[in-house]
CSV table of C-alpha atoms in Angstrom, one decimal:
chain,number,residue,atom,x,y,z
A,1,MET,CA,-34.5,-8.6,34.3
A,2,GLU,CA,-31.6,-7.5,36.4
A,3,TYR,CA,-32.3,-10.3,38.9
A,4,VAL,CA,-32.2,-12.9,36.1
A,5,ASP,CA,-28.9,-11.6,34.8
A,6,SER,CA,-27.5,-11.7,38.4
A,7,GLU,CA,-28.6,-15.3,38.8
A,8,ALA,CA,-27.0,-16.3,35.5
A,9,ALA,CA,-23.8,-14.7,36.6
A,10,LEU,CA,-23.9,-16.6,39.9
A,11,GLN,CA,-24.5,-19.9,38.0
A,12,GLU,CA,-21.5,-19.1,35.8
A,13,ALA,CA,-19.3,-18.4,38.8
A,14,ARG,CA,-20.3,-21.8,40.4
A,15,VAL,CA,-19.0,-23.7,37.4
A,16,LEU,CA,-15.9,-25.7,38.3
A,17,PRO,CA,-12.6,-24.0,37.1
A,18,HIS,CA,-11.5,-27.0,35.1
A,19,LYS,CA,-14.8,-27.1,33.2
A,20,LYS,CA,-14.6,-23.5,32.0
A,21,PRO,CA,-11.9,-24.1,29.4
A,22,VAL,CA,-13.8,-27.1,28.1
A,23,ARG,CA,-17.0,-25.1,27.7
A,24,ARG,CA,-15.1,-22.4,25.9
A,25,LYS,CA,-13.5,-24.9,23.5
A,26,LEU,CA,-16.9,-26.4,22.8
A,27,LYS,CA,-18.3,-23.0,22.2
A,28,LEU,CA,-15.5,-22.2,19.7
A,29,VAL,CA,-16.0,-25.5,17.9
A,30,ARG,CA,-19.7,-24.8,17.5
A,31,TYR,CA,-19.0,-21.3,16.3
A,32,VAL,CA,-16.5,-22.6,13.7
A,33,TRP,CA,-18.9,-25.3,12.5
A,34,PHE,CA,-21.7,-22.8,12.2
A,35,ASN,CA,-19.6,-20.6,10.0
A,36,ARG,CA,-17.8,-23.5,8.2
A,37,TYR,CA,-18.6,-22.3,4.7
A,38,LEU,CA,-17.1,-18.9,5.4
A,39,TYR,CA,-13.9,-20.5,6.7
A,40,LEU,CA,-13.9,-22.8,3.7
A,41,MET,CA,-13.9,-19.7,1.4
A,42,LEU,CA,-11.0,-18.4,3.4
A,43,VAL,CA,-8.8,-21.5,2.7
A,44,PRO,CA,-7.6,-20.5,-0.8
A,45,ALA,CA,-6.4,-17.1,0.5
A,46,LEU,CA,-4.6,-18.8,3.4
A,47,VAL,CA,-3.0,-21.3,1.1
A,48,TYR,CA,-1.9,-18.5,-1.3
A,49,TYR,CA,-0.2,-16.5,1.5
A,50,LEU,CA,1.4,-19.6,2.9
A,51,ILE,CA,2.9,-20.7,-0.4
A,52,PHE,CA,3.9,-17.3,-1.9
A,53,HIS,CA,4.5,-15.2,1.2
A,54,TYR,CA,5.5,-17.2,4.2
A,55,ILE,CA,7.4,-20.2,2.9
A,56,PRO,CA,9.6,-17.9,0.7
A,57,MET,CA,10.6,-16.0,3.9
A,58,TYR,CA,13.1,-18.9,4.5
A,59,GLY,CA,15.1,-17.4,1.5
A,60,ALA,CA,16.0,-14.4,3.7
A,61,VAL,CA,18.8,-16.6,5.1
A,62,VAL,CA,20.6,-16.1,1.8
A,63,ALA,CA,21.5,-12.5,3.0
A,64,PHE,CA,23.8,-14.2,5.6
A,65,LYS,CA,25.5,-16.6,3.3
A,66,ASP,CA,27.8,-16.6,0.3
A,67,PHE,CA,25.1,-18.1,-1.9
A,68,SER,CA,26.1,-20.5,-4.7
A,69,ILE,CA,23.5,-21.9,-7.1
A,70,THR,CA,25.3,-25.2,-7.3
A,71,LYS,CA,25.5,-25.6,-3.5
A,72,GLY,CA,22.0,-24.4,-2.8
A,73,ILE,CA,20.8,-22.4,0.3
A,74,LEU,CA,21.7,-25.1,2.8
A,75,GLY,CA,25.0,-26.0,1.3
A,76,SER,CA,26.3,-22.4,0.9
A,77,ASP,CA,28.9,-21.1,3.3
A,78,TRP,CA,27.8,-18.7,6.1
A,79,ALA,CA,29.0,-15.1,5.6
A,80,GLY,CA,27.5,-13.5,8.7
A,81,MET,CA,27.0,-9.7,8.4
A,82,LYS,CA,29.6,-9.3,5.5
A,83,HIS,CA,27.1,-8.3,2.9
A,84,PHE,CA,25.4,-5.7,5.2
A,85,GLU,CA,28.8,-4.2,6.1
A,86,TYR,CA,29.6,-4.0,2.4
A,87,LEU,CA,26.3,-2.3,1.6
A,88,PHE,CA,26.5,0.2,4.4
A,89,SER,CA,30.0,1.3,3.2
A,90,GLN,CA,28.7,2.0,-0.4
A,91,ASP,CA,27.7,5.6,-1.3
A,92,LYS,CA,25.6,4.1,-4.1
A,93,PHE,CA,23.4,2.2,-1.5
A,94,TRP,CA,22.6,5.4,0.5
A,95,GLN,CA,21.8,7.2,-2.8
A,96,VAL,CA,19.4,4.5,-3.6
A,97,ILE,CA,17.8,4.7,-0.2
A,98,LYS,CA,17.5,8.5,-0.6
A,99,ASN,CA,15.9,8.2,-4.0
A,100,THR,CA,13.4,5.6,-2.7
A,101,VAL,CA,12.4,7.8,0.3
A,102,ILE,CA,12.1,11.0,-1.7
A,103,ILE,CA,9.9,9.4,-4.5
A,104,SER,CA,7.8,7.6,-1.9
A,105,LEU,CA,7.2,10.8,0.1
A,106,TYR,CA,6.3,12.6,-3.2
A,107,ARG,CA,3.8,9.9,-3.9
A,108,LEU,CA,2.4,9.9,-0.4
A,109,THR,CA,2.2,13.7,-0.2
A,110,PHE,CA,0.5,14.3,-3.6
A,111,GLY,CA,-1.0,10.8,-4.3
A,112,PHE,CA,-2.6,10.0,-1.0
A,113,PRO,CA,-5.1,13.0,-0.9
A,114,ALA,CA,-6.0,12.6,-4.6
A,115,PRO,CA,-8.5,9.7,-4.3
A,116,ILE,CA,-10.0,11.2,-1.1
A,117,ILE,CA,-10.7,14.4,-2.9
A,118,ALA,CA,-12.1,12.6,-5.9
A,119,ALA,CA,-14.3,10.4,-3.8
A,120,LEU,CA,-15.7,13.4,-1.9
A,121,LEU,CA,-16.4,15.2,-5.2
A,122,LEU,CA,-18.1,12.2,-6.7
A,123,ASN,CA,-20.2,11.7,-3.6
A,124,GLU,CA,-21.7,15.2,-4.1
A,125,VAL,CA,-22.7,14.3,-7.7
A,126,ARG,CA,-26.4,13.5,-8.0
A,127,ALA,CA,-26.7,12.8,-11.7
A,128,LYS,CA,-26.2,9.0,-11.7
A,129,VAL,CA,-25.3,8.7,-15.4
A,130,PHE,CA,-22.7,11.5,-15.2
A,131,LYS,CA,-21.3,10.0,-12.0
A,132,GLN,CA,-20.9,6.5,-13.4
A,133,THR,CA,-19.3,7.9,-16.6
A,134,ILE,CA,-16.7,9.8,-14.6
A,135,GLN,CA,-16.0,6.8,-12.4
A,136,THR,CA,-15.4,4.6,-15.5
A,137,ILE,CA,-13.1,7.1,-17.1
A,138,ILE,CA,-10.9,7.5,-14.0
A,139,TYR,CA,-10.9,3.7,-13.3
A,140,LEU,CA,-9.6,2.8,-16.8
A,141,PRO,CA,-5.9,3.7,-16.4
A,142,HIS,CA,-5.6,1.2,-13.5
A,143,PHE,CA,-6.2,-1.7,-15.9
A,144,ILE,CA,-3.5,-0.6,-18.3
A,145,SER,CA,0.0,-2.0,-17.6
A,146,TRP,CA,3.0,0.2,-17.1
A,147,VAL,CA,4.6,-1.2,-20.2
A,148,ILE,CA,1.8,0.2,-22.3
A,149,LEU,CA,1.5,3.4,-20.3
A,150,GLY,CA,5.3,3.9,-20.6
A,151,GLY,CA,5.0,3.9,-24.4
A,152,ILE,CA,2.1,6.3,-24.2
A,153,LEU,CA,4.1,8.7,-21.9
A,154,ILE,CA,7.1,8.5,-24.2
A,155,ASN,CA,4.9,9.4,-27.2
A,156,LEU,CA,3.4,12.3,-25.2
A,157,LEU,CA,6.5,13.7,-23.5
A,158,SER,CA,9.4,12.9,-25.9
A,159,THR,CA,11.6,16.0,-26.6
A,160,ASP,CA,11.8,15.1,-30.3
A,161,SER,CA,8.3,14.2,-31.4
A,162,GLY,CA,6.2,14.2,-28.2
A,163,ILE,CA,2.8,15.8,-28.5
A,164,VAL,CA,3.3,18.0,-25.4
A,165,ASN,CA,6.7,19.3,-26.5
A,166,ASN,CA,5.3,19.9,-30.0
A,167,LEU,CA,2.7,22.2,-28.5
A,168,ILE,CA,5.3,23.9,-26.4
A,169,LYS,CA,7.4,24.6,-29.5
A,170,LEU,CA,4.3,25.7,-31.4
A,171,PHE,CA,3.8,28.5,-28.9
A,172,GLY,CA,7.5,29.5,-29.0
A,173,GLY,CA,8.7,27.6,-25.9
A,174,THR,CA,11.7,25.4,-25.4
A,175,PRO,CA,11.2,21.6,-25.3
A,176,ILE,CA,11.2,20.1,-21.8
A,177,GLY,CA,12.9,16.8,-21.1
A,178,PHE,CA,10.2,15.3,-18.9
A,179,LEU,CA,11.8,11.9,-19.1
A,180,SER,CA,15.4,12.8,-19.7
A,181,ASP,CA,16.0,15.8,-17.4
A,182,GLU,CA,16.8,14.9,-13.8
A,183,SER,CA,15.0,18.0,-12.5
A,184,TYR,CA,11.7,16.8,-14.1
A,185,PHE,CA,11.9,13.1,-14.0
A,186,ARG,CA,10.6,12.6,-10.4
A,187,SER,CA,7.7,14.9,-10.9
A,188,THR,CA,6.8,13.0,-14.1
A,189,LEU,CA,6.8,9.8,-12.1
A,190,VAL,CA,4.6,11.1,-9.4
A,191,PHE,CA,2.1,12.7,-11.8
A,192,SER,CA,1.8,9.6,-14.0
A,193,MET,CA,1.3,7.4,-10.9
A,194,ILE,CA,-1.5,9.6,-9.6
A,195,TRP,CA,-3.1,9.7,-13.0
A,196,LYS,CA,-3.0,5.9,-13.2
A,197,GLU,CA,-4.1,4.9,-9.7
A,198,PHE,CA,-6.1,7.6,-8.0
A,199,GLY,CA,-9.4,6.6,-9.7
A,200,TRP,CA,-9.1,3.0,-8.6
A,201,ASN,CA,-8.2,4.0,-5.0
A,202,THR,CA,-11.4,6.0,-4.8
A,203,ILE,CA,-13.3,2.7,-4.5
A,204,ILE,CA,-12.4,2.2,-0.9
A,205,TYR,CA,-13.5,5.7,0.1
A,206,MET,CA,-16.6,5.5,-2.0
A,207,ALA,CA,-17.5,2.4,-0.1
A,208,ALA,CA,-16.9,4.2,3.2
A,209,LEU,CA,-19.1,7.1,2.1
A,210,ALA,CA,-21.8,4.7,1.0
A,211,GLY,CA,-22.0,3.4,4.6
A,212,ILE,CA,-22.9,6.9,6.0
A,213,SER,CA,-26.6,7.0,7.0
A,214,PRO,CA,-28.6,9.5,4.9
A,215,HIS,CA,-30.5,10.4,8.0
A,216,LEU,CA,-27.4,12.1,9.3
A,217,TYR,CA,-27.4,14.4,6.3
A,218,GLU,CA,-31.1,15.1,6.6
A,219,ALA,CA,-30.6,16.1,10.3
A,220,ALA,CA,-27.7,18.4,9.3
A,221,VAL,CA,-29.8,20.0,6.6
A,222,ILE,CA,-32.6,20.6,9.1
A,223,ASP,CA,-30.1,22.2,11.5
A,224,GLY,CA,-29.1,24.6,8.7
A,225,ALA,CA,-25.8,23.2,7.6
A,226,ASN,CA,-24.8,24.0,4.1
A,227,ARG,CA,-23.0,21.6,1.7
A,228,PHE,CA,-19.5,22.6,2.8
A,229,GLN,CA,-20.3,22.4,6.5
A,230,ARG,CA,-21.8,18.9,6.0
A,231,LEU,CA,-18.6,17.9,4.2
A,232,VAL,CA,-16.3,19.2,7.0
A,233,HIS,CA,-18.2,18.3,10.1
A,234,LEU,CA,-20.0,15.2,9.0
A,235,THR,CA,-18.6,13.4,5.9
A,236,ILE,CA,-14.8,13.7,6.7
A,237,PRO,CA,-15.1,12.7,10.4
A,238,LEU,CA,-17.1,9.6,9.5
A,239,ILE,CA,-14.6,8.3,7.1
A,240,ARG,CA,-11.6,9.3,9.2
A,241,SER,CA,-10.9,5.8,10.4
A,242,THR,CA,-10.7,4.5,6.8
A,243,ILE,CA,-8.3,7.4,5.9
A,244,VAL,CA,-6.1,6.6,8.9
A,245,LEU,CA,-6.1,2.8,8.1
A,246,ILE,CA,-5.0,3.4,4.5
A,247,LEU,CA,-2.4,6.0,5.6
A,248,ILE,CA,-0.9,3.4,8.0
A,249,LEU,CA,-0.6,0.8,5.2
A,250,ARG,CA,0.9,3.4,2.9
A,251,LEU,CA,3.5,4.4,5.6
A,252,GLY,CA,4.3,0.7,6.0
A,253,GLY,CA,5.2,0.6,2.4
A,254,ILE,CA,7.2,3.8,2.3
A,255,MET,CA,10.2,1.9,0.9
A,256,GLU,CA,8.1,0.7,-2.1
A,257,ALA,CA,8.5,3.4,-4.7
A,258,GLY,CA,7.0,1.5,-7.7
A,259,PHE,CA,9.4,-0.8,-9.4
A,260,GLU,CA,7.4,-1.5,-12.5
A,261,GLN,CA,6.8,2.1,-13.3
A,262,ILE,CA,10.4,3.2,-12.8
A,263,PHE,CA,11.8,0.2,-14.5
A,264,VAL,CA,9.8,1.0,-17.6
A,265,LEU,CA,10.6,4.8,-17.7
A,266,TYR,CA,14.1,5.2,-16.3
A,267,HIS,CA,17.5,5.0,-18.1
A,268,PRO,CA,21.2,5.5,-17.1
A,269,GLY,CA,20.8,9.3,-17.7
A,270,VAL,CA,18.5,9.6,-14.7
A,271,TYR,CA,19.9,6.9,-12.5
A,272,ARG,CA,21.1,9.5,-10.0
A,273,VAL,CA,17.5,10.6,-9.1
A,274,SER,CA,15.5,7.5,-10.1
A,275,ASP,CA,17.4,4.4,-9.0
A,276,ILE,CA,15.5,2.9,-6.1
A,277,ILE,CA,16.0,-0.1,-3.9
A,278,ASP,CA,13.9,-2.4,-6.1
A,279,THR,CA,15.7,-1.5,-9.4
A,280,TYR,CA,19.1,-1.7,-7.5
A,281,VAL,CA,18.2,-5.2,-6.3
A,282,TYR,CA,17.2,-6.2,-9.8
A,283,ARG,CA,20.5,-5.1,-11.3
A,284,ILE,CA,22.8,-6.6,-8.6
A,285,GLY,CA,20.7,-9.7,-8.1
A,286,LEU,CA,19.4,-10.8,-11.5
A,287,THR,CA,21.8,-8.9,-13.9
A,288,ASP,CA,25.1,-9.2,-11.9
A,289,GLY,CA,24.2,-12.5,-10.2
A,290,ARG,CA,25.1,-11.2,-6.7
A,291,PHE,CA,22.1,-13.0,-5.0
A,292,SER,CA,23.3,-12.7,-1.4
A,293,LEU,CA,23.9,-8.9,-1.7
A,294,ALA,CA,20.5,-8.5,-3.3
A,295,ALA,CA,18.9,-10.5,-0.5
A,296,ALA,CA,20.6,-8.3,2.1
A,297,VAL,CA,19.2,-5.2,0.5
A,298,GLY,CA,15.7,-6.7,0.3
A,299,LEU,CA,15.8,-7.8,4.0
A,300,PHE,CA,17.0,-4.4,5.0
A,301,LYS,CA,14.0,-2.8,3.1
A,302,SER,CA,11.5,-5.2,4.7
A,303,LEU,CA,12.8,-4.4,8.2
A,304,ILE,CA,12.4,-0.6,7.5
A,305,ASN,CA,8.9,-1.2,6.2
A,306,PHE,CA,7.9,-3.3,9.2
A,307,THR,CA,9.3,-0.7,11.7
A,308,LEU,CA,7.4,2.1,10.0
A,309,LEU,CA,4.2,0.0,10.0
A,310,VAL,CA,4.4,-0.7,13.7
A,311,LEU,CA,5.3,3.0,14.4
A,312,ALA,CA,2.4,4.3,12.3
A,313,ASN,CA,0.0,1.9,14.0
A,314,TRP,CA,1.2,2.9,17.4
A,315,LEU,CA,0.7,6.6,16.6
A,316,SER,CA,-2.8,6.0,15.3
A,317,ARG,CA,-3.8,4.2,18.5
A,318,LYS,CA,-2.4,7.2,20.5
A,319,MET,CA,-4.7,9.4,18.4
A,320,GLY,CA,-7.7,7.3,19.3
A,321,GLU,CA,-8.1,5.3,16.1
A,322,GLN,CA,-8.3,1.6,15.9
A,323,GLY,CA,-5.2,0.9,13.8
A,324,VAL,CA,-4.4,-2.2,11.8
A,325,TYR,CA,-4.1,-4.5,14.8
């Protein structure tokens, strides 16, 4: 068998250099044609990203112009770095950056482990009906918009007539301004985000857990490993690559603190601790009509996210993981 492989290698080496690229191209064409239906299914996704994600990137040039709706992007005058210089000189801008980072780190610290823990616990449940019931219950909040959930949270946490504060007063306590007190608002944001999304995020980890061979668990049981030992030394290491991949993507979006949730729940009384980049862009861009300034903020945020994504991917590769690319 080794002799046959050696002969094949010699035959490959004797192929003229100018014929090798031709053969590789023909091989690629045959491969694409063989998988043509899979590539055809990929076309709608590619068209979507091209139209809604790549072509709009041209609009980033607005950050370097004094944009006028009547003149359009091409007709507007160039402003250079004027808008960036103005932003960096504003204390409000740095307060917005600080709020965005703090809220995102809260969400990452407390929200990232939640679906992992939930998936590990569900993976240990053997009663199929009970497991499916729990999954359905924790998935449901994901399908409710923040507009509706915002109303629910106001009814629950309002200082005047909220159910939670009514219970606190019933037991002789003082009402807590979960949505009106700056010291509680960020915690309320993070808790409500975890409640809404952690169940849905368990799907990825449940899929990773489903890919683990049952024979590995059987071998661990034979070797005398208890349930906790199987979890620590078998389950978690086998889904580590999935955890690292999701963590990289989350770090790449550290400047995304959840516009819809905050926009629904915040008000001027908590701007100091809740005003993030996205809400700031909304106000100066759509409300005040300062489109160039809003574009400059958005571009700055995208650059930070890109830098963090590349850095996180580099660190994951240094730790021996595959990374995103």
